[in-house]
Coordinates of N, CA and C in Angstrom, one line a residue:
X1 N -43.8 -64.6 101.8 CA -42.4 -63.6 101.0 C -41.9 -64.3 102.3
X2 N -40.4 -64.8 101.8 CA -38.9 -65.1 103.0 C -38.8 -64.1 102.8
X3 N -38.5 -63.9 103.9 CA -37.1 -62.5 103.9 C -35.7 -63.4 104.6
X4 N -35.0 -62.8 103.8 CA -33.6 -63.4 105.2 C -33.2 -62.3 106.6
X5 N -33.1 -62.9 107.0 CA -33.0 -63.0 108.8 C -31.5 -61.7 108.8
X6 N -31.4 -61.0 109.7 CA -30.2 -60.2 109.6 C -29.6 -61.1 110.8
X7 N -28.2 -60.5 110.3 CA -27.4 -60.8 110.9 C -27.0 -60.5 112.2
X8 N -27.1 -61.2 113.7 CA -27.0 -60.8 114.5 C -26.0 -60.0 115.2
X9 N -24.8 -60.2 114.4 CA -23.4 -59.3 114.6 C -23.6 -59.1 112.8
X10 N -22.0 -57.9 112.8 CA -22.1 -56.9 111.8 C -21.0 -57.8 111.1
X11 N -21.6 -58.4 109.8 CA -20.5 -58.5 108.5 C -19.8 -58.7 108.9
X12 N -18.0 -59.7 108.6 CA -16.8 -59.4 108.5 C -17.0 -58.1 107.6
X13 N -15.7 -57.4 107.8 CA -15.1 -56.9 107.2 C -13.7 -56.1 107.5
X14 N -13.2 -56.1 106.0 CA -12.1 -55.2 106.3 C -11.1 -54.5 107.5
X15 N -12.6 -53.0 107.5 CA -12.3 -52.7 107.7 C -12.5 -52.2 109.4
X16 N -13.3 -53.6 109.8 CA -13.6 -54.5 111.3 C -12.1 -55.2 111.6
X17 N -12.3 -55.7 110.4 CA -10.6 -56.6 111.5 C -9.5 -55.6 111.7
X18 N -9.1 -54.5 111.4 CA -8.1 -53.2 110.8 C -8.5 -52.8 112.5
X19 N -10.0 -52.1 112.5 CA -9.6 -51.9 113.9 C -10.2 -52.7 115.1
X20 N -10.1 -53.6 115.4 CA -10.0 -54.5 116.1 C -8.6 -55.6 115.7
X21 N -7.8 -55.3 114.1 CA -6.6 -55.5 115.6 C -5.3 -54.7 115.9
X22 N -5.9 -52.7 115.3 CA -5.3 -51.3 115.6 C -4.9 -51.8 117.1
X23 N -7.1 -51.9 117.8 CA -6.9 -51.5 119.5 C -6.1 -52.5 119.6
X24 N -5.9 -54.2 119.7 CA -5.0 -55.2 120.2 C -3.7 -54.4 120.6
X25 N -3.0 -53.4 119.4 CA -1.5 -53.4 118.9 C -1.4 -52.0 119.7
X26 N -2.3 -51.1 119.4 CA -1.5 -50.7 121.0 C -2.6 -50.5 122.8
X27 N -2.7 -51.6 122.4 CA -3.3 -52.1 124.1 C -2.3 -52.8 124.5
X28 N -1.0 -53.8 123.8 CA -0.8 -55.5 123.9 C 0.8 -55.0 123.3
X29 N 0.7 -54.1 121.4 CA 2.0 -54.8 120.6 C 1.9 -55.7 120.0
X30 N 3.3 -55.4 118.8 CA 3.1 -56.3 117.5 C 2.6 -58.0 117.4
X31 N 3.1 -57.8 118.8 CA 2.9 -59.3 119.0 C 2.1 -60.0 119.6
X32 N 1.0 -59.0 119.6 CA 0.3 -59.4 120.3 C -1.0 -60.0 119.2
X33 N -0.9 -59.8 118.2 CA -2.2 -59.5 117.4 C -1.6 -61.2 116.4
X34 N -2.7 -62.6 116.8 CA -2.7 -63.0 115.9 C -3.8 -63.6 115.8
X35 N -4.3 -64.5 114.5 CA -5.8 -64.6 114.0 C -6.6 -65.0 114.8
X36 N -6.0 -65.7 116.0 CA -7.2 -66.4 117.2 C -7.7 -65.4 117.8
X37 N -6.2 -64.5 117.8 CA -6.9 -63.5 119.0 C -8.5 -61.9 118.3
X38 N -7.8 -62.3 116.8 CA -8.7 -61.8 115.9 C -9.7 -62.0 115.4
X39 N -9.6 -63.1 115.8 CA -11.2 -64.0 115.5 C -11.9 -64.7 116.7
X40 N -11.0 -63.9 117.7 CA -11.7 -63.6 118.6 C -12.6 -63.0 119.1
X41 N -11.8 -62.2 120.0 CA -12.8 -61.1 119.3 C -13.1 -59.8 119.0
X42 N -13.0 -60.2 117.4 CA -14.9 -60.4 116.2 C -15.8 -61.6 116.6
X43 N -15.4 -62.1 117.3 CA -16.6 -63.1 117.4 C -16.8 -64.1 116.0
X44 N -16.2 -64.3 114.8 CA -16.1 -65.2 114.3 C -14.6 -66.6 114.1
X45 N -14.9 -67.1 113.0 CA -13.8 -68.2 113.1 C -12.1 -67.4 112.4
X46 N -11.3 -68.4 112.8 CA -10.2 -67.5 112.3 C -10.0 -67.9 110.6
X47 N -10.6 -68.9 109.9 CA -10.3 -68.7 108.5 C -11.1 -67.7 108.4
X48 N -12.0 -67.4 108.4 CA -13.5 -66.7 107.9 C -12.0 -65.2 107.3
X49 N -10.5 -65.2 108.9 CA -10.6 -63.2 108.5 C -9.6 -63.9 107.2
X50 N -8.8 -65.0 106.4 CA -8.8 -64.8 105.3 C -9.4 -64.7 103.9
X51 N -10.3 -65.0 104.3 CA -11.2 -64.2 102.7 C -11.1 -62.5 103.1
X52 N -10.4 -61.5 103.9 CA -9.7 -60.7 103.3 C -8.2 -60.1 103.5
X53 N -7.8 -60.6 104.5 CA -6.3 -60.5 104.7 C -6.1 -61.7 104.4
X54 N -4.3 -62.3 104.3 CA -4.0 -63.6 103.4 C -2.1 -63.7 104.7
X55 N -2.1 -62.7 105.3 CA -1.3 -63.2 106.1 C -1.7 -62.2 107.6
X56 N -0.7 -62.4 108.2 CA -1.4 -60.9 109.9 C -0.2 -60.3 109.2
X57 N 1.1 -59.9 108.6 CA 1.3 -59.1 107.9 C 1.1 -58.1 107.3
X58 N -0.6 -58.8 106.3 CA -0.6 -57.7 105.8 C -1.9 -56.8 106.7
X59 N -1.9 -57.5 108.0 CA -3.2 -56.7 108.5 C -2.0 -56.3 109.2
X60 N -1.0 -55.9 109.6 CA -0.2 -55.2 110.0 C -0.3 -53.7 109.1
X61 N 0.1 -54.5 108.1 CA 0.3 -53.0 106.8 C -1.2 -52.7 107.1
X62 N -1.9 -53.3 106.7 CA -3.7 -52.0 106.9 C -3.6 -51.1 108.2
X63 N -3.1 -51.9 109.3 CA -3.7 -51.3 110.8 C -2.4 -50.0 109.8
X64 N -1.5 -50.1 109.7 CA -0.3 -48.6 109.8 C -1.2 -48.1 107.9
X65 N -1.2 -48.1 107.8 CA -1.5 -47.3 106.9 C -3.0 -46.5 107.1
X66 N -3.6 -47.1 108.0 CA -4.8 -46.3 108.8 C -4.2 -45.2 109.3
X67 N -3.3 -45.1 110.4 CA -2.6 -44.7 111.8 C -2.5 -43.5 109.7
X68 N -1.2 -44.2 108.8 CA -0.9 -42.1 108.0 C -2.1 -41.8 107.2
X69 N -3.4 -42.7 107.6 CA -4.5 -42.0 106.7 C -5.3 -40.6 107.1
X70 N -4.6 -41.0 109.2 CA -5.0 -39.9 109.9 C -4.4 -38.7 109.0
X71 N -3.3 -38.5 108.8 CA -2.2 -37.4 108.7 C -2.5 -36.4 108.4
X72 N -2.2 -34.8 108.9 CA -2.8 -34.1 107.3 C -1.8 -33.8 105.9
X73 N -3.0 -33.7 105.3 CA -1.6 -33.4 104.3 C -1.5 -31.7 103.1
X74 N -3.7 -31.7 103.8 CA -4.1 -30.3 103.2 C -2.8 -29.2 103.0
X75 N -1.7 -28.9 103.7 CA -0.9 -27.6 103.7 C -0.7 -27.5 102.4
X76 N -0.3 -29.4 101.7 CA 0.5 -29.2 100.5 C 0.0 -28.5 99.5
X77 N -1.5 -28.9 99.8 CA -2.4 -28.1 98.4 C -1.8 -27.4 97.4
X78 N -1.2 -26.4 97.0 CA -1.0 -24.8 96.6 C -0.6 -24.3 97.7
X79 N 0.8 -25.3 98.6 CA 1.8 -24.9 99.2 C 1.8 -23.6 98.3
X80 N 2.8 -22.2 99.3 CA 3.4 -21.1 98.8 C 4.3 -20.8 99.7
X81 N 4.7 -22.3 101.1 CA 5.4 -22.1 101.8 C 6.1 -23.3 102.3
X82 N 6.9 -23.8 102.3 CA 7.7 -24.8 101.5 C 8.0 -25.2 103.4
X83 N 8.7 -23.9 104.3 CA 9.1 -24.7 105.4 C 7.5 -24.8 107.0
X84 N 6.6 -23.4 106.2 CA 5.0 -23.7 107.1 C 4.1 -25.1 107.5
X85 N 4.5 -25.2 105.6 CA 4.3 -27.1 105.6 C 4.5 -28.4 107.0
X86 N 6.1 -27.8 106.2 CA 6.6 -29.0 106.7 C 6.4 -28.9 108.0
X87 N 6.5 -27.5 108.8 CA 6.5 -27.7 110.7 C 4.9 -28.6 110.3
X88 N 3.8 -28.0 109.9 CA 2.5 -27.8 110.6 C 2.1 -29.6 109.7
X89 N 2.8 -30.0 109.2 CA 2.8 -31.1 108.1 C 3.6 -32.3 109.8
X90 N 4.5 -31.8 109.8 CA 5.0 -33.2 111.1 C 5.0 -32.6 112.7
X91 N 3.2 -32.0 113.0 CA 3.1 -31.9 114.1 C 1.9 -32.9 114.0
X92 N 1.0 -32.3 112.9 CA 0.1 -33.7 112.2 C 0.5 -35.5 112.6
X93 N 1.3 -35.2 111.8 CA 2.1 -36.6 111.4 C 2.6 -37.4 113.1
X94 N 3.0 -36.7 114.4 CA 3.6 -37.1 115.0 C 2.4 -36.6 116.1
X95 N 1.0 -36.8 116.2 CA 0.5 -36.4 117.2 C -0.4 -37.9 116.2
X96 N -0.9 -37.9 114.9 CA -0.8 -39.9 114.6 C 0.0 -40.2 115.4
X97 N 1.1 -40.4 115.3 CA 2.3 -41.5 116.0 C 2.4 -42.0 117.1
X98 N 1.9 -40.1 118.4 CA 1.8 -40.1 119.4 C 0.7 -41.3 120.3
X99 N -0.5 -41.4 118.7 CA -1.4 -42.2 119.7 C -1.4 -43.5 119.7
X100 N -0.3 -44.2 118.7 CA -0.3 -45.5 118.6 C 1.0 -45.8 118.5
X101 N 1.7 -45.0 118.9 CA 3.7 -45.4 118.7 C 3.8 -47.4 118.5
X102 N 2.5 -48.1 118.7 CA 3.3 -48.8 119.4 C 2.5 -50.0 117.8
X103 N 3.0 -49.3 116.3 CA 2.1 -48.9 114.9 C 3.6 -48.9 114.6
X104 N 5.5 -47.9 115.0 CA 5.4 -46.7 114.5 C 6.7 -48.4 113.8
X105 N 7.3 -49.5 114.3 CA 7.9 -49.8 113.7 C 7.5 -50.4 112.6
X106 N 6.4 -50.5 112.5 CA 6.0 -50.9 110.3 C 5.9 -49.9 109.6
X107 N 6.4 -49.1 110.4 CA 5.4 -47.9 110.0 C 7.0 -47.7 108.5
X108 N 8.5 -47.9 109.4 CA 9.0 -47.5 109.9 C 9.9 -48.1 108.7
X109 N 9.1 -49.0 108.0 CA 10.1 -50.1 106.6 C 9.3 -49.3 105.8
X110 N 9.3 -48.7 105.7 CA 8.8 -47.3 104.3 C 7.6 -47.9 103.8
X111 N 7.2 -47.1 103.3 CA 5.5 -47.6 102.7 C 4.8 -48.1 101.5
X112 N 6.3 -49.6 101.5 CA 5.5 -50.2 100.5 C 5.0 -50.1 99.3
X113 N 3.4 -50.8 99.5 CA 2.4 -50.8 98.5 C 1.5 -50.2 99.5
X114 N 1.5 -49.5 100.9 CA -0.1 -49.1 101.5 C -0.1 -47.5 100.7
X115 N -1.2 -47.0 100.3 CA -2.1 -46.1 99.6 C -1.4 -44.9 100.4
X116 N -2.4 -44.6 101.6 CA -2.0 -43.8 103.0 C -0.8 -43.2 102.8
X117 N 0.7 -43.8 102.7 CA 1.5 -43.6 103.1 C 2.5 -43.3 101.5
X118 N 1.3 -44.0 101.1 CA 2.4 -43.7 98.9 C 1.8 -42.1 99.4
X119 N 1.0 -42.0 99.1 CA -0.2 -40.5 99.3 C 1.1 -39.5 100.3
X120 N 1.2 -40.2 101.4 CA 2.1 -39.0 101.8 C 3.1 -38.3 101.4
X121 N 3.7 -39.7 100.7 CA 5.3 -39.6 100.9 C 4.9 -38.7 99.5
X122 N 3.8 -39.3 98.2 CA 4.2 -38.0 97.3 C 3.9 -36.5 97.4
X123 N 2.8 -36.5 98.3 CA 2.3 -34.6 98.8 C 4.3 -33.8 99.8
X124 N 4.7 -34.7 99.6 CA 5.6 -33.8 100.5 C 6.6 -34.0 98.9
X125 N 7.0 -34.6 98.3 CA 7.6 -35.1 98.1 C 7.4 -33.6 95.9
X126 N 6.2 -33.7 96.1 CA 5.2 -32.7 95.1 C 6.2 -31.3 95.6
X127 N 5.4 -31.1 96.7 CA 5.4 -30.3 97.9 C 7.1 -29.7 97.3
X128 N 7.5 -29.9 98.0 CA 9.1 -29.5 97.9 C 9.4 -29.7 95.7
X129 N 9.1 -30.2 95.0 CA 9.9 -29.7 94.1 C 8.6 -28.7 93.2
X130 N 8.4 -28.6 94.0 CA 6.7 -27.5 93.0 C 7.5 -26.1 93.9
X131 N 8.3 -26.4 95.0 CA 9.1 -24.8 95.8 C 9.8 -24.4 95.1
X132 N 10.8 -25.4 94.3 CA 12.1 -24.6 93.6 C 13.6 -26.1 94.3
X133 N 13.2 -27.2 96.3 CA 13.9 -27.6 95.5 C 13.7 -29.2 94.9
X134 N 15.4 -29.5 94.1 CA 15.8 -30.1 93.0 C 15.2 -31.4 93.8
X135 N 14.6 -32.7 92.7 CA 14.4 -33.7 93.3 C 15.0 -34.9 94.2
X136 N 16.8 -34.3 93.6 CA 17.5 -36.0 94.7 C 17.1 -34.6 96.3
X137 N 17.1 -33.5 96.6 CA 16.7 -32.4 98.1 C 15.7 -33.2 98.4
X138 N 14.7 -33.1 97.3 CA 13.7 -33.3 97.6 C 13.5 -34.6 98.9
X139 N 14.2 -35.3 97.5 CA 13.5 -36.8 98.6 C 14.5 -37.3 99.5
X140 N 15.8 -36.5 99.7 CA 15.8 -36.5 101.2 C 15.4 -35.4 102.1
X141 N 15.0 -34.9 101.5 CA 13.5 -34.4 103.4 C 13.2 -34.5 103.0
X142 N 12.3 -35.3 102.1 CA 11.7 -36.5 102.9 C 11.8 -37.7 103.8
X143 N 12.9 -38.0 103.6 CA 13.3 -39.9 103.9 C 13.8 -38.7 105.7
X144 N 14.3 -37.7 106.0 CA 15.0 -36.8 107.3 C 13.8 -37.0 107.7
X145 N 12.5 -35.8 106.9 CA 11.7 -35.8 107.7 C 11.7 -36.6 108.4
X146 N 10.4 -38.3 108.2 CA 10.6 -39.1 108.1 C 11.2 -40.2 109.3
X147 N 12.6 -39.7 108.9 CA 13.3 -40.1 110.2 C 13.5 -39.4 111.5
X148 N 12.7 -38.6 111.9 CA 12.8 -37.6 112.6 C 11.5 -37.6 113.2
X149 N 10.7 -37.8 112.4 CA 9.2 -37.6 113.2 C 9.1 -39.5 113.8
X150 N 8.7 -40.7 112.9 CA 9.3 -41.2 113.9 C 10.2 -42.0 115.3
X151 N 11.3 -41.5 115.0 CA 12.2 -41.3 115.4 C 11.3 -41.2 117.7
X152 N 11.1 -39.9 117.0 CA 10.2 -39.3 117.9 C 9.7 -40.0 118.9
X153 N 8.9 -40.3 118.5 CA 7.3 -41.3 118.2 C 7.5 -42.5 118.9
X154 N 9.3 -42.9 118.8 CA 9.2 -44.7 119.4 C 9.3 -44.9 120.8
X155 N 9.4 -44.0 121.4 CA 10.0 -43.9 122.9 C 10.3 -42.3 123.2
X156 N 9.8 -42.1 124.9 CA 9.5 -41.2 124.9 C 10.5 -40.8 126.2
X157 N 11.6 -39.2 125.7 CA 13.1 -39.4 125.9 C 13.0 -39.0 127.5
X158 N 12.0 -38.5 128.4 CA 12.2 -37.4 129.3 C 11.3 -39.1 130.5
X159 N 10.8 -39.9 130.3 CA 10.0 -41.0 130.4 C 11.1 -42.2 131.2
X160 N 11.3 -41.9 130.4 CA 13.4 -42.9 130.2 C 14.2 -43.0 132.2
X161 N 13.2 -42.0 132.9 CA 14.5 -41.9 133.7 C 13.4 -42.2 135.1
X162 N 13.7 -42.3 135.8 CA 12.6 -43.1 137.7 C 12.4 -42.0 138.2
X163 N 11.2 -42.2 138.8 CA 11.5 -40.3 139.5 C 11.5 -40.9 141.4
X164 N 12.7 -40.8 141.4 CA 14.0 -41.4 142.4 C 15.6 -40.8 142.2
X165 N 15.6 -40.0 143.0 CA 16.3 -39.0 143.5 C 17.5 -40.0 143.4
X166 N 17.7 -40.7 144.5 CA 18.5 -41.7 144.5 C 19.5 -42.5 144.0
X167 N 18.6 -43.2 142.4 CA 19.0 -43.3 141.4 C 20.4 -42.6 140.7
X168 N 20.3 -40.6 141.0 CA 21.4 -40.1 140.6 C 22.0 -39.7 141.3
X169 N 22.9 -40.3 141.7 CA 23.9 -40.6 143.2 C 24.7 -38.7 142.4
X170 N 24.8 -37.5 143.0 CA 26.2 -36.6 142.2 C 27.7 -37.3 142.1
X171 N 27.8 -38.1 143.3 CA 29.3 -38.9 142.9 C 30.2 -39.2 141.5
X172 N 28.5 -40.6 141.0 CA 28.2 -40.7 139.3 C 27.4 -40.4 138.6
X173 N 26.8 -38.8 138.7 CA 26.1 -38.7 137.6 C 26.4 -37.6 138.4
X174 N 26.5 -36.6 138.1 CA 27.4 -34.6 138.9 C 26.2 -33.6 138.4
X175 N 25.6 -33.8 136.5 CA 25.7 -33.2 135.9 C 23.3 -34.1 135.7
X176 N 22.8 -35.1 136.4 CA 21.7 -34.9 136.5 C 21.4 -34.4 137.7
X177 N 21.7 -34.2 138.8 CA 20.3 -34.0 139.9 C 19.6 -33.1 139.8
X178 N 19.3 -32.7 138.8 CA 17.1 -32.9 138.4 C 16.7 -34.2 137.6
X179 N 17.5 -34.8 136.9 CA 17.0 -35.9 136.2 C 16.0 -36.8 136.6
X180 N 15.2 -36.9 138.1 CA 14.3 -37.8 138.1 C 13.3 -36.6 138.5
X181 N 13.5 -35.8 137.8 CA 11.5 -34.7 137.2 C 11.7 -35.0 136.5
X182 N 12.2 -35.2 135.2 CA 11.8 -35.3 133.8 C 10.2 -36.2 133.9
X183 N 10.5 -38.0 134.9 CA 8.9 -38.2 134.7 C 7.7 -37.6 134.5
X184 N 8.0 -36.1 135.5 CA 6.5 -36.1 135.5 C 6.7 -34.9 135.1
X185 N 7.7 -34.8 133.7 CA 7.4 -33.5 133.6 C 7.7 -34.1 131.8
X186 N 6.5 -35.6 131.8 CA 7.8 -35.9 130.5 C 7.1 -34.9 129.4
X187 N 5.1 -35.0 128.9 CA 5.0 -33.6 128.9 C 6.0 -33.3 127.7
X188 N 5.7 -32.0 128.3 CA 6.5 -30.5 127.7 C 8.0 -30.6 127.7
X189 N 9.2 -32.3 128.3 CA 9.9 -32.5 127.5 C 9.8 -32.3 126.3
X190 N 9.5 -34.0 126.0 CA 9.4 -34.7 124.3 C 8.9 -33.5 124.3
X191 N 7.6 -32.5 124.2 CA 7.6 -31.9 122.9 C 8.6 -31.3 122.8
X192 N 9.0 -30.2 123.0 CA 9.7 -29.1 123.7 C 11.1 -30.0 122.5
X193 N 10.9 -30.5 122.5 CA 12.5 -30.9 122.0 C 12.7 -31.4 120.8
X194 N 11.2 -32.2 120.8 CA 10.7 -32.0 118.7 C 10.5 -31.3 117.8
X195 N 10.0 -29.4 119.0 CA 9.9 -28.3 118.2 C 11.8 -27.6 117.9
X196 N 12.2 -28.1 119.0 CA 13.6 -27.7 119.1 C 14.6 -28.3 117.9
X197 N 14.6 -29.8 118.0 CA 14.4 -30.2 116.7 C 14.1 -30.1 115.1
X198 N 12.4 -30.4 115.5 CA 12.1 -29.5 114.2 C 12.7 -28.1 113.8
X199 N 13.0 -27.5 114.7 CA 13.2 -26.0 114.1 C 15.2 -26.1 113.8
X200 N 15.3 -26.3 114.4 CA 16.8 -26.7 113.5 C 16.6 -27.6 112.6
X201 N 16.2 -28.5 112.3 CA 16.6 -29.3 110.6 C 15.3 -28.2 109.3
X202 N 14.3 -27.6 109.6 CA 13.6 -26.6 109.9 C 15.1 -25.6 109.2
X203 N 15.3 -24.3 109.6 CA 16.2 -23.7 109.7 C 18.2 -24.0 108.9
X204 N 17.9 -25.2 109.6 CA 18.7 -26.0 108.4 C 18.6 -26.2 106.1
X205 N 18.2 -26.8 106.8 CA 16.6 -26.9 105.1 C 17.1 -25.5 104.7
X206 N 16.9 -24.0 105.0 CA 16.2 -22.8 104.3 C 18.2 -22.5 104.4
X207 N 19.1 -22.9 104.3 CA 20.2 -22.3 104.7 C 20.5 -22.9 103.7
X208 N 20.5 -24.6 102.9 CA 20.1 -25.2 102.6 C 19.7 -24.2 101.0
X209 N 18.4 -24.3 101.3 CA 17.4 -23.7 100.0 C 18.1 -22.9 99.5
X210 N 18.0 -21.2 100.6 CA 19.7 -20.6 99.9 C 20.5 -20.4 99.7
X211 N 21.3 -21.4 99.3 CA 22.6 -21.2 99.0 C 21.9 -21.8 97.2
X212 N 21.3 -22.8 97.8 CA 21.1 -23.9 96.0 C 21.0 -22.9 95.3
X213 N 20.4 -21.9 95.3 CA 20.2 -20.1 94.5 C 20.3 -19.7 94.4
X214 N 21.8 -19.6 95.5 CA 23.0 -18.4 95.3 C 23.4 -18.7 94.2
X215 N 23.5 -20.4 94.8 CA 24.6 -20.9 92.8 C 23.7 -20.8 91.9
X216 N 22.8 -20.7 91.8 CA 21.8 -21.4 90.6 C 21.6 -19.9 89.3
X217 N 22.2 -18.5 90.2 CA 22.0 -17.2 90.3 C 23.4 -17.0 89.2
X218 N 24.6 -17.8 90.4 CA 25.3 -17.4 89.2 C 26.3 -18.5 88.6
X219 N 25.0 -19.4 88.5 CA 25.8 -20.7 87.7 C 24.4 -21.0 87.4
X220 N 24.1 -19.9 86.0 CA 22.7 -20.4 85.1 C 22.5 -22.6 85.4
X221 N 23.8 -23.4 84.8 CA 24.1 -24.4 84.0 C 23.8 -25.4 84.9
X222 N 24.2 -25.2 86.4 CA 24.4 -25.7 87.9 C 23.1 -26.7 88.3

């Protein structure tokens, strides 16, 4: 009886391609991704990739969706506190992006047809409307949070300063005498800035939510 020999290398799959492309994006950025580089990394011929993806952009979209799939959405299930849910989700989203900052420009285009990205948008919108936010406001909240979270993942504020006291001459920059210390405190500064901004956003939304419901109480037709 003839037996088919097992392939020496794992069969090519969408998952393997996405994993290899994600590693390349993490290491070298979006421009490093090409069918030639991916084929070499996977030990296959370039044309074989087209059995799974039609274009490089499709591959990058799949990498982006794989990152979105890592964001925890469980806080929106049976959500009774929209503010607490947004706070937990924002941190989970930022954590996922912090591990893969080079894919942020693709995510910034919006969810498009990406399943995980659409589930994310659906969960946020659904939780906000169920909590009592009007649909238009729920849409804006989703957009606002995405702008803030993606923006925080694009680059480090503290990392943008150099560890050289001479670069910040008091005669030229009288208020940057401690700027050379920011780089070594990068995580503390950036995480503190994110939490400060997130608290400010949620405080502002809470005031709007209260105002909307006060208006509805005084004007049932509103």
